[in-house]
XYZ file of C-alpha atoms in Angstrom:
533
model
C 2.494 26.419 34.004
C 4.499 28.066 31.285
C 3.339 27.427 27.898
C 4.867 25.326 25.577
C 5.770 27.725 22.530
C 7.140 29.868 24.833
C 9.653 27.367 26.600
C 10.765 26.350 23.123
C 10.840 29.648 21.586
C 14.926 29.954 22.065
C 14.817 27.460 18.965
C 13.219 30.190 16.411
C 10.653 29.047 14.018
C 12.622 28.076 10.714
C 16.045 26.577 11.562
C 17.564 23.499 10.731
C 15.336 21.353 12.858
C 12.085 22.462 11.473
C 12.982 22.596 7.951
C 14.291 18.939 8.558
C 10.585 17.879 9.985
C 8.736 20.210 7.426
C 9.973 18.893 4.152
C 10.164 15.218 4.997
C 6.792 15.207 6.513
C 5.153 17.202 3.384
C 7.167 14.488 1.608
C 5.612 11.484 2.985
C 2.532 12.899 1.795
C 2.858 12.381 -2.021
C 2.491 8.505 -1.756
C -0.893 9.037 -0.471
C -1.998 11.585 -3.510
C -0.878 8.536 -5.627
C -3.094 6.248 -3.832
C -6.317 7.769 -2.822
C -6.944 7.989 -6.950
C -5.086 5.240 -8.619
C -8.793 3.881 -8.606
C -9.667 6.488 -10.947
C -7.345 4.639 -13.382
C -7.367 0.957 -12.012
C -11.282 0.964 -12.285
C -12.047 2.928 -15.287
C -14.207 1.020 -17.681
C -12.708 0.601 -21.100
C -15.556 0.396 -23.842
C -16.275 -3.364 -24.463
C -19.052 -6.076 -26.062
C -19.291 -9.640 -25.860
C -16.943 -11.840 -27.712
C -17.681 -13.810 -30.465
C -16.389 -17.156 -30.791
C -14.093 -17.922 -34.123
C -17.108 -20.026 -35.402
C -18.171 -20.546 -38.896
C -20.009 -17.034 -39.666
C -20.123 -14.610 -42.644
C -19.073 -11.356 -42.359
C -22.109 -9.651 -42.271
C -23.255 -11.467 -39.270
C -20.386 -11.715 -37.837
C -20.398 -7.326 -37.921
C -24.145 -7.591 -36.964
C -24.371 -10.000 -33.785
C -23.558 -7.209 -31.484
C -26.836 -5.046 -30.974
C -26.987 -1.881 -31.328
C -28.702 0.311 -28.361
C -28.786 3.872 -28.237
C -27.347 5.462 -24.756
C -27.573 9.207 -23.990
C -28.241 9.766 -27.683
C -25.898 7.819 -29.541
C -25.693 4.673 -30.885
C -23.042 2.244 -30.047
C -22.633 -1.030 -29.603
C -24.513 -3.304 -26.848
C -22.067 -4.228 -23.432
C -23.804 -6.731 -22.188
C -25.968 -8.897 -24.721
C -25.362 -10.345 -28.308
C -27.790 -11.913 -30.850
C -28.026 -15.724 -29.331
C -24.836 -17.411 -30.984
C -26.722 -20.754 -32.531
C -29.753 -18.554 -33.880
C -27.049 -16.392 -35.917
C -25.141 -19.512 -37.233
C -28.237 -21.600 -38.570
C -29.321 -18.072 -40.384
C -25.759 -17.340 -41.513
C -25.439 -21.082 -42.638
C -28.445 -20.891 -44.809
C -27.421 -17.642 -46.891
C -29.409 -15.134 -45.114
C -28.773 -11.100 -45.001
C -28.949 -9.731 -41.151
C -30.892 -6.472 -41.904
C -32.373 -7.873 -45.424
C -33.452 -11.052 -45.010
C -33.844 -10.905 -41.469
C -35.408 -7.891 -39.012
C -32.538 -8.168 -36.306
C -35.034 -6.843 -33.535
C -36.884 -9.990 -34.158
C -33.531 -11.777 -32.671
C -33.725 -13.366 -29.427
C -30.644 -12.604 -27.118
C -28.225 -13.370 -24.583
C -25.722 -12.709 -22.355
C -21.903 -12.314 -22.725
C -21.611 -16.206 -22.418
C -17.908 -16.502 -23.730
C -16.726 -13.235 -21.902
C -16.126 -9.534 -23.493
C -13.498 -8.107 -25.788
C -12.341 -4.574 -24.201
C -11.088 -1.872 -26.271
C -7.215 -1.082 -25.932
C -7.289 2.351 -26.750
C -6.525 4.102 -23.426
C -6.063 1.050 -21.341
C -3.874 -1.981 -21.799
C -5.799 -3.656 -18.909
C -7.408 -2.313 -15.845
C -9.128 -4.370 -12.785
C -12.313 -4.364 -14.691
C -10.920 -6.356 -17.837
C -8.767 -8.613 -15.224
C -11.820 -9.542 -13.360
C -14.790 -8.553 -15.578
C -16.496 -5.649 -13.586
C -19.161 -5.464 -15.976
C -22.579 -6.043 -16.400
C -23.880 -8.426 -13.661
C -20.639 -7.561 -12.132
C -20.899 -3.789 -12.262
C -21.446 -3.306 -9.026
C -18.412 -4.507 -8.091
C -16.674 -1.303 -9.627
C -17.543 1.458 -7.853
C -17.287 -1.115 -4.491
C -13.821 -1.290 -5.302
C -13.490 2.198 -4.172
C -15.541 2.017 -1.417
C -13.384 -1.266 0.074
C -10.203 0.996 -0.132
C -12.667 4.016 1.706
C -13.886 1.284 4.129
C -10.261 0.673 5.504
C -9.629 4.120 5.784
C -12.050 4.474 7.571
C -10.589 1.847 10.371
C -7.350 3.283 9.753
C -8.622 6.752 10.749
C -10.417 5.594 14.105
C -7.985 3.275 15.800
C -4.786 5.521 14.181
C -5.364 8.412 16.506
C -5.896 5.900 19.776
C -2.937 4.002 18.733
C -1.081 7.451 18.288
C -2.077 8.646 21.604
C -0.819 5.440 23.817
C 2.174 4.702 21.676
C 3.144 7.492 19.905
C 3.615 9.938 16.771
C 6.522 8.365 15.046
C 5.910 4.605 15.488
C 2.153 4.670 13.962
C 3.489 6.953 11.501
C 6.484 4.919 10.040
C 4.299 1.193 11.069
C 1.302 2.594 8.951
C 3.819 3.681 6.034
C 4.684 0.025 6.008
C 1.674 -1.242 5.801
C 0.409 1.192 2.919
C 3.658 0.510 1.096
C 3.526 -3.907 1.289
C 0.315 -4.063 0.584
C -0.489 -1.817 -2.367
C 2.671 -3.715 -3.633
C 1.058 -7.129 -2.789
C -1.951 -6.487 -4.951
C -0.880 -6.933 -7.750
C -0.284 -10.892 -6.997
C -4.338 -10.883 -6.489
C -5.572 -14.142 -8.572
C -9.316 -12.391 -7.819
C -11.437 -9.671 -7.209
C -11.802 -10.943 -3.674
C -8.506 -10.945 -2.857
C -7.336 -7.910 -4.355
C -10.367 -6.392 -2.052
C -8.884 -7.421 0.630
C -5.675 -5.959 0.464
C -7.347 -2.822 -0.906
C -8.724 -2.613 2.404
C -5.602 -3.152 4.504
C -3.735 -0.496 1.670
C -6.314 2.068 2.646
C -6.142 1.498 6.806
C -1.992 2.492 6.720
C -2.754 5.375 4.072
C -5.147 7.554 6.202
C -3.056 6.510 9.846
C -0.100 7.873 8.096
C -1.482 10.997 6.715
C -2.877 11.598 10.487
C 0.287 10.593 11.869
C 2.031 12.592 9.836
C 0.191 15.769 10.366
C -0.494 15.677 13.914
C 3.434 15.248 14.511
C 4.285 18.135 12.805
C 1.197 20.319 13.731
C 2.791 19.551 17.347
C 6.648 19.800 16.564
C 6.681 23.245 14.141
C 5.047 26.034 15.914
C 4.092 29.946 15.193
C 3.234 30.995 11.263
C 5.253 27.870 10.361
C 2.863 25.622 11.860
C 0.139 27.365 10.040
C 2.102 26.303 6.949
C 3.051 23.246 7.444
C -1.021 22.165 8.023
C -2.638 24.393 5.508
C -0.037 24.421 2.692
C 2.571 22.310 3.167
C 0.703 18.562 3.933
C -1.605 19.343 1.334
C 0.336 20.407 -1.367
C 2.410 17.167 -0.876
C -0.762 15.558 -1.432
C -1.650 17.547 -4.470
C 1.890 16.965 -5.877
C 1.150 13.304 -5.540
C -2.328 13.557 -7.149
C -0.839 15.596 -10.153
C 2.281 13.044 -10.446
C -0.395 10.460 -10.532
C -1.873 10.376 -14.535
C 1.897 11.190 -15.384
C 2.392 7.705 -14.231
C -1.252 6.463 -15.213
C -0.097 7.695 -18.592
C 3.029 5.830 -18.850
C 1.814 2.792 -17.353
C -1.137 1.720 -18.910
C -1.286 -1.545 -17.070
C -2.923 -1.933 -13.683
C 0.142 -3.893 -11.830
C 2.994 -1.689 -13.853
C 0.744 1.574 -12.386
C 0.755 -0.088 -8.566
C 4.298 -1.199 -8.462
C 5.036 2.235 -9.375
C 2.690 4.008 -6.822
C 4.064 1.969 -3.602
C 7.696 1.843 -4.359
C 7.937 5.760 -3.169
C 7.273 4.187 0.196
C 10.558 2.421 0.620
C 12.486 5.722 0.206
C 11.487 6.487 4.296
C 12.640 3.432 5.966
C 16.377 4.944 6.520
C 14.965 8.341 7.777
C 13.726 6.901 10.901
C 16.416 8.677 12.403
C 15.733 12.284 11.297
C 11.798 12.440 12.157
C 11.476 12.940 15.869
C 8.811 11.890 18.494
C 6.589 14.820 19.138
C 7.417 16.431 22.397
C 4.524 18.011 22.877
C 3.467 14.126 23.211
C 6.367 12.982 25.206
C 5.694 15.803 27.852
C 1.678 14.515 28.243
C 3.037 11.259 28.765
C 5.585 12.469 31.718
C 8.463 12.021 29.638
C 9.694 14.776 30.342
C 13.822 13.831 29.735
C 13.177 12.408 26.424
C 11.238 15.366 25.359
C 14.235 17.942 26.680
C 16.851 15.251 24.977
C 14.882 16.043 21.401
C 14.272 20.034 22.327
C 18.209 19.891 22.890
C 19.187 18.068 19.648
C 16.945 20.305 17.688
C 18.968 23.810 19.145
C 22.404 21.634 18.547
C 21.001 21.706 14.482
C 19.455 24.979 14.833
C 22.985 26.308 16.843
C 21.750 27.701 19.670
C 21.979 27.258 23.150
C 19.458 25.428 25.195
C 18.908 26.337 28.668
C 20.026 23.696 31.725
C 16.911 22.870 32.285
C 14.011 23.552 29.992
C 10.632 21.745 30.863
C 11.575 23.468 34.299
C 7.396 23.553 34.809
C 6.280 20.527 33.391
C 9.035 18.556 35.551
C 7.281 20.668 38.805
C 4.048 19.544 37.700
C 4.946 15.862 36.747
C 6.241 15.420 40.623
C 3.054 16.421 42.365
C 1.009 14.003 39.547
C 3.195 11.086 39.613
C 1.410 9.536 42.239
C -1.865 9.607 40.601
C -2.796 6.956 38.271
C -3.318 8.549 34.711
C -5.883 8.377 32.670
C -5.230 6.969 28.531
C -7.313 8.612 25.900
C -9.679 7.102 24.291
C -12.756 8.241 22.445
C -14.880 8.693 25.092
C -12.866 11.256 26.214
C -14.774 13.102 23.064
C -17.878 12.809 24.651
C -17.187 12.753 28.467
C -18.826 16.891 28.499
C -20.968 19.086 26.912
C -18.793 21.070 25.169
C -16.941 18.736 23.916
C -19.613 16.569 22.811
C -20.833 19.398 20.685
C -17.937 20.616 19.414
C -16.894 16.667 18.135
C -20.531 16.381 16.847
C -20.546 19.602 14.182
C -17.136 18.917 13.379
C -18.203 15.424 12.583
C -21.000 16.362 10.150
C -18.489 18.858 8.607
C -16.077 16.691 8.002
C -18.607 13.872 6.375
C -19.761 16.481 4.437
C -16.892 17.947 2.792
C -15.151 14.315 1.767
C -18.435 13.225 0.660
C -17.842 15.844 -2.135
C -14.790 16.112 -2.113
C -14.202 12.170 -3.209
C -17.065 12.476 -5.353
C -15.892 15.223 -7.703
C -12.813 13.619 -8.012
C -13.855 10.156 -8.722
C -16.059 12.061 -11.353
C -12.983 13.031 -13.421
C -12.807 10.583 -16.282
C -16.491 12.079 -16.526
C -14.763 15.696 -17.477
C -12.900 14.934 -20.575
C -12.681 12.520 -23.026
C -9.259 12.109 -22.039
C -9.153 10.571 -18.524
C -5.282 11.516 -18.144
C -6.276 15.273 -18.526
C -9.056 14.964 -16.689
C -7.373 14.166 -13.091
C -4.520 16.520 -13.770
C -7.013 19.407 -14.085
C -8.922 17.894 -10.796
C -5.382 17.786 -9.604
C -4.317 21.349 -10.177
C -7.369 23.066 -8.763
C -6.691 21.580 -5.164
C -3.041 24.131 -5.593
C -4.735 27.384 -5.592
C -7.132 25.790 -3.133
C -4.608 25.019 -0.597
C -2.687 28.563 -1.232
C -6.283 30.216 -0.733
C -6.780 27.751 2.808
C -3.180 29.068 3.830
C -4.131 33.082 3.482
C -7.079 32.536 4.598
C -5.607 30.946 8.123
C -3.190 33.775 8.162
C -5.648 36.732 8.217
C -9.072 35.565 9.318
C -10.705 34.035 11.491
C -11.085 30.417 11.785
C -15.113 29.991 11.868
C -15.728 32.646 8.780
C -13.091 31.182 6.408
C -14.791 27.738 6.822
C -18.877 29.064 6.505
C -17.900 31.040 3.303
C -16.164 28.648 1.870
C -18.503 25.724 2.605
C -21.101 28.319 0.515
C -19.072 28.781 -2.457
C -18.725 25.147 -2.968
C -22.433 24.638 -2.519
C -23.358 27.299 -4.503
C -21.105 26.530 -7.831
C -22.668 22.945 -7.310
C -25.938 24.024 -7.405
C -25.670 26.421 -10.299
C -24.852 23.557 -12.641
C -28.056 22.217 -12.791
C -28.971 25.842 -14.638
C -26.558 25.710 -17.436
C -27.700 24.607 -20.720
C -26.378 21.473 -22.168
C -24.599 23.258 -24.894
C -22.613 25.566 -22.329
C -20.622 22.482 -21.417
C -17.260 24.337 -20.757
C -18.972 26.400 -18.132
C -20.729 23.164 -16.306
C -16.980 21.870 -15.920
C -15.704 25.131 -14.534
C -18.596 25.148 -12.143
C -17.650 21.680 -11.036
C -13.979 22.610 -10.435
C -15.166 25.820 -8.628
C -17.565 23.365 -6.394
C -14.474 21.278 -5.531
C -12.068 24.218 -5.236
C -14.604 25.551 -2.264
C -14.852 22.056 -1.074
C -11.187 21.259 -1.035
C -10.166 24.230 0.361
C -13.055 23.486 3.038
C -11.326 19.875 4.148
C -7.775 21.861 4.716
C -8.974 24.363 6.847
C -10.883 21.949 8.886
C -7.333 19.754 9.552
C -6.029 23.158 11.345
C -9.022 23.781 12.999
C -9.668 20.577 14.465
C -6.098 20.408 15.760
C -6.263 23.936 16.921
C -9.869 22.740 18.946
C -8.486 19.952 20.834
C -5.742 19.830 23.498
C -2.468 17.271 23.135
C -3.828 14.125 24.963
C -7.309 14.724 22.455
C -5.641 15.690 19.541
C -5.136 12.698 17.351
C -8.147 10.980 18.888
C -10.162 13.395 17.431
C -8.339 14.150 14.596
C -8.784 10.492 13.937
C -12.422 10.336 14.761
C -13.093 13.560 12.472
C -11.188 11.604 9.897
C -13.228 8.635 10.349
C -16.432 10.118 10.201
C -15.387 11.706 6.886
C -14.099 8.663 5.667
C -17.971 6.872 5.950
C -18.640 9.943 2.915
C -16.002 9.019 1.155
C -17.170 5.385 1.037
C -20.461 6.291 -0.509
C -19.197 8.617 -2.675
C -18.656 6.431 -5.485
C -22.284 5.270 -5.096
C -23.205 8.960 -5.139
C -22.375 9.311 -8.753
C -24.485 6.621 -9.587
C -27.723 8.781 -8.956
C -26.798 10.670 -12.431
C -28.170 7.425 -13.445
C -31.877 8.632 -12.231
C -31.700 11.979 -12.643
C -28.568 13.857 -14.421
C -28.060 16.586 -11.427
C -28.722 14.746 -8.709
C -25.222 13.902 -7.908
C -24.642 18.071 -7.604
C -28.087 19.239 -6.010
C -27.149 16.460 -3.258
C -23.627 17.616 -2.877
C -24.696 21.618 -2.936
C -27.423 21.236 -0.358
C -25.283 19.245 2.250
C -21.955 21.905 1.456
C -24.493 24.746 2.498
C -26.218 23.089 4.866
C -22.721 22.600 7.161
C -22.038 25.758 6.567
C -24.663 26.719 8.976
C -23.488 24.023 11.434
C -20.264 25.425 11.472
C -21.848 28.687 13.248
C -21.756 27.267 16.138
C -18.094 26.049 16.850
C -15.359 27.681 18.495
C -12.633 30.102 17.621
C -9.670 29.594 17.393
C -7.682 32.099 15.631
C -4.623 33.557 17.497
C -4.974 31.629 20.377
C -2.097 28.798 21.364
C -2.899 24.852 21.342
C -4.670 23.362 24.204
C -2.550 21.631 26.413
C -5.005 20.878 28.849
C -8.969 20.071 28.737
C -9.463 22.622 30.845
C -7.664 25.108 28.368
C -10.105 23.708 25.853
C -13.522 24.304 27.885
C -12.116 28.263 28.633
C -12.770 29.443 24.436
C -15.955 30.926 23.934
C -18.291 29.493 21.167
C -18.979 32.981 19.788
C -16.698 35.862 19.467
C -17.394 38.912 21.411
């Protein structure tokens, strides 16, 4: 059976048609660069310290009921305790000096009883003043992230099953929906617990539409421009959307003002239903073979040229001796139904955890960088650019299974490193940090093209999807990872850098891919050799 690319290849790579697709698609990306980070800003913890009543105090006291603790070498004042409230009035009542009269660390205390005051200074309010993440509650912080990771992670396994059965363009424009009305609908949360929820349900329709949204156009652009559109385009919509992001953080200093403005983008795409297509690479596995020639034909009317009478000539051969036979859905056992297969899912699997794991953790990390959170994500931001330009050249002129093993060492390497550089070289910690996620993040866009490149169409966004999921479960512990700085300053990096180099030598044993055309077929897929000769 004649290959696809070749039937179509009276339409040219870059007309009308494909720039159409390309831009819109790279487009619909932004909204999700917004989204995957507003937690950096909606969970940031302003400084704070338990209120103090408007009770009859002195001055002095009234400066002094706030203990003082000293935390990584500086003093400042206590987040979670205070001087007990009725101790400090009966002393302040009778005349006496805190500090003079009185040895404060003789003091008994206790908790924030009456709440905390948080400084206004960066913030006006974030989710942690609204609901008190704090203290006791701390936990609930770095949670929030991992709810939003949690529904990704759903999003990204039943996505690429739903996609399969139903289609490219209705999971992509129902998932846009749903990441759209619900990030909206947060900011009506009267709790933590409800605002968790629809974090959840935000993050399932972010990840289905990125999936969506790159499988359809990995399968509707083909040649160098496919290559483009996977490696550069997709992700620099993302990164454009990540950069965009402090802009607004900046701006809007309020949690709600900052999500309002995040999921309005999303309403922009419900009147371009009509100028995304259904992939017909996905149309023609189904055995629709008219509708795909109906979209192949509208694309050469944009692109002016002439389509021949008939053009899925082969594919309309082959769907009348299988019509008779019952056909078989995809599903994700289909991942696992042979050897090679099996494998191949497996190591991509473990890549894929492996490179979000870090990847979400050195961005999470950013209001770590700077004092200035708003700097800090745009510099995480702009390192993912040269990243993605790097992932593009290095899809165009080598091979598949190198680009990913050296890259996977540089960002282990720089990771490592950091834990040798003294604590007054801080400058050159930071730069080894964005040089660890510039390896890493170039890392996760190769392995989009790769994967797709792997499978065949009726696999493609299963696995995608599964891939996706499994490297969703590292993005969910991620912001638990950077709690281990807590026991041990490095241990964040020397946990990242050994599992970066460590799937590099996974990574050995996959297929390659580059020059060769997308499976069609399963059988297509078990022909490639797992090591070049």
């Amino acid at each position: 059976m004649k290959d696809y690319e070749e039937t179509i290849a009276f339409l040219g790579q870059w007309g009308r048609f494909q720039q159409i697709v390309f831009f819109l698609l790279c487009a619909s990306i932004m909204p999700n660069g917004f989204g995957a980070f507003s937690v950096v800003f909606l969970t940031d913890i302003q400084n704070h310290h338990c209120i103090v009543p408007k009770v009859n105090l002195t001055q002095d006291w009234r400066n002094a009921i706030i203990p003082i603790e000293v935390v990584n070498g500086k003093q400042e004042l206590s987040r979670c305790s205070r001087y007990r409230l009725d101790v400090v009035r009966n002393l302040s009542a009778q005349g006496f000096i805190p500090g003079i009269d009185v040895n404060l660390t003789d003091l008994e205390q206790e908790g924030c009883v009456d709440g905390w005051s948080y400084s206004k200074d960066i913030y006006q309010s974030t989710l942690v003043s609204e609901f008190d993440l704090v203290c006791r509650d701390q936990w609930k912080q770095p949670f929030t992230a991992t709810v939003y990771f949690l529904g990704v992670v759903v999003g990204s396994f039943f996505s690429g099953q739903l996609s399969d059965r139903f289609g490219r363009k209705l999971v992509f424009f129902a998932t846009m929906a749903v990441q759209t009305v619900f990030t909206f609908v947060q900011i009506f949360s009267p709790s933590w617990t409800v605002f968790s929820i629809l974090n959840f349900i935000s993050g399932l329709g972010q990840i289905s539409n990125y999936v969506a949204a790159f499988v359809l156009g990995t399968e509707i652009l083909t040649g160098n421009i496919r290559v483009l559109f996977s490696s550069l385009g997709v992700c620099l919509g993302f990164a454009i959307g990540y950069m965009v992001l402090p802009l607004f953080a900046y701006f809007l200093r309020d949690w709600k003002s900052l999500l309002i403005a995040i999921s309005l983008p999303g309403l922009l795409y419900i009147p371009l239903w009509r100028f995304i297509p259904e992939s017909p690479r996905w149309l023609l596995s189904q055995g629709r073979v008219e509708e795909a020639e109906a979209i192949v034909r509208e694309a050469a009317k944009r692109n002016r040229v002439e389509a021949p009478l008939v053009i899925f000539e082969d594919y309309r051969a082959h769907d009348d001796k299988t019509n008779t036979e019952p056909k078989e859905l995809p599903n994700v056992f289909n991942l696992l139904r042979t050897r090679n297969i099996r494998n191949t899912t497996v190591i991509l699997s473990l890549v894929w955890f492996i490179l979000s794991t870090g990847y979400f953790g050195l961005s999470l990390n950013t209001s770590r960088l700077h004092a200035n959170p708003y700097i800090s994500c745009f510099i995480s931001a702009a390192v993912e650019v040269p990243a993605y330009i790097s992932s593009w050249l290095a899809l165009q002129y080598l091979t598949r299974r190198l680009s990913v093993i050296c890259i996977l060492l540089l960002g282990g390497v720089s990771l490592l490193l950091i834990t040798l550089v003294p604590q007054t070289l801080s400058e050159l910690s930071v730069a080894l940090e964005m040089l660890g996620k510039f390896g890493i993040t170039t890392g996760t866009s190769l392995m989009y093209v790769y994967t797709a490149e792997l499978y065949p169409t009726v696999l493609r966004n299963t696995a995608t999807g599964v891939c996706s999921t499994a490297s969703r479960i590292g993005s969910c512990i991620a912001p638990f990872l950077l709690q281990l700085s807590q026991y041990y300053k490095y241990l964040p990096y020397i946990t990242l850098g050994t599992l970066a180099a460590g799937s590099a030598f996974a990574a050995l044993f996959l297929p390659e891919t580059f020059g060769q055309p997308l499976p069609q077929t399963i059988q297509q897929m078990h022909k490639r050799e797992r090591w070049v000769t």
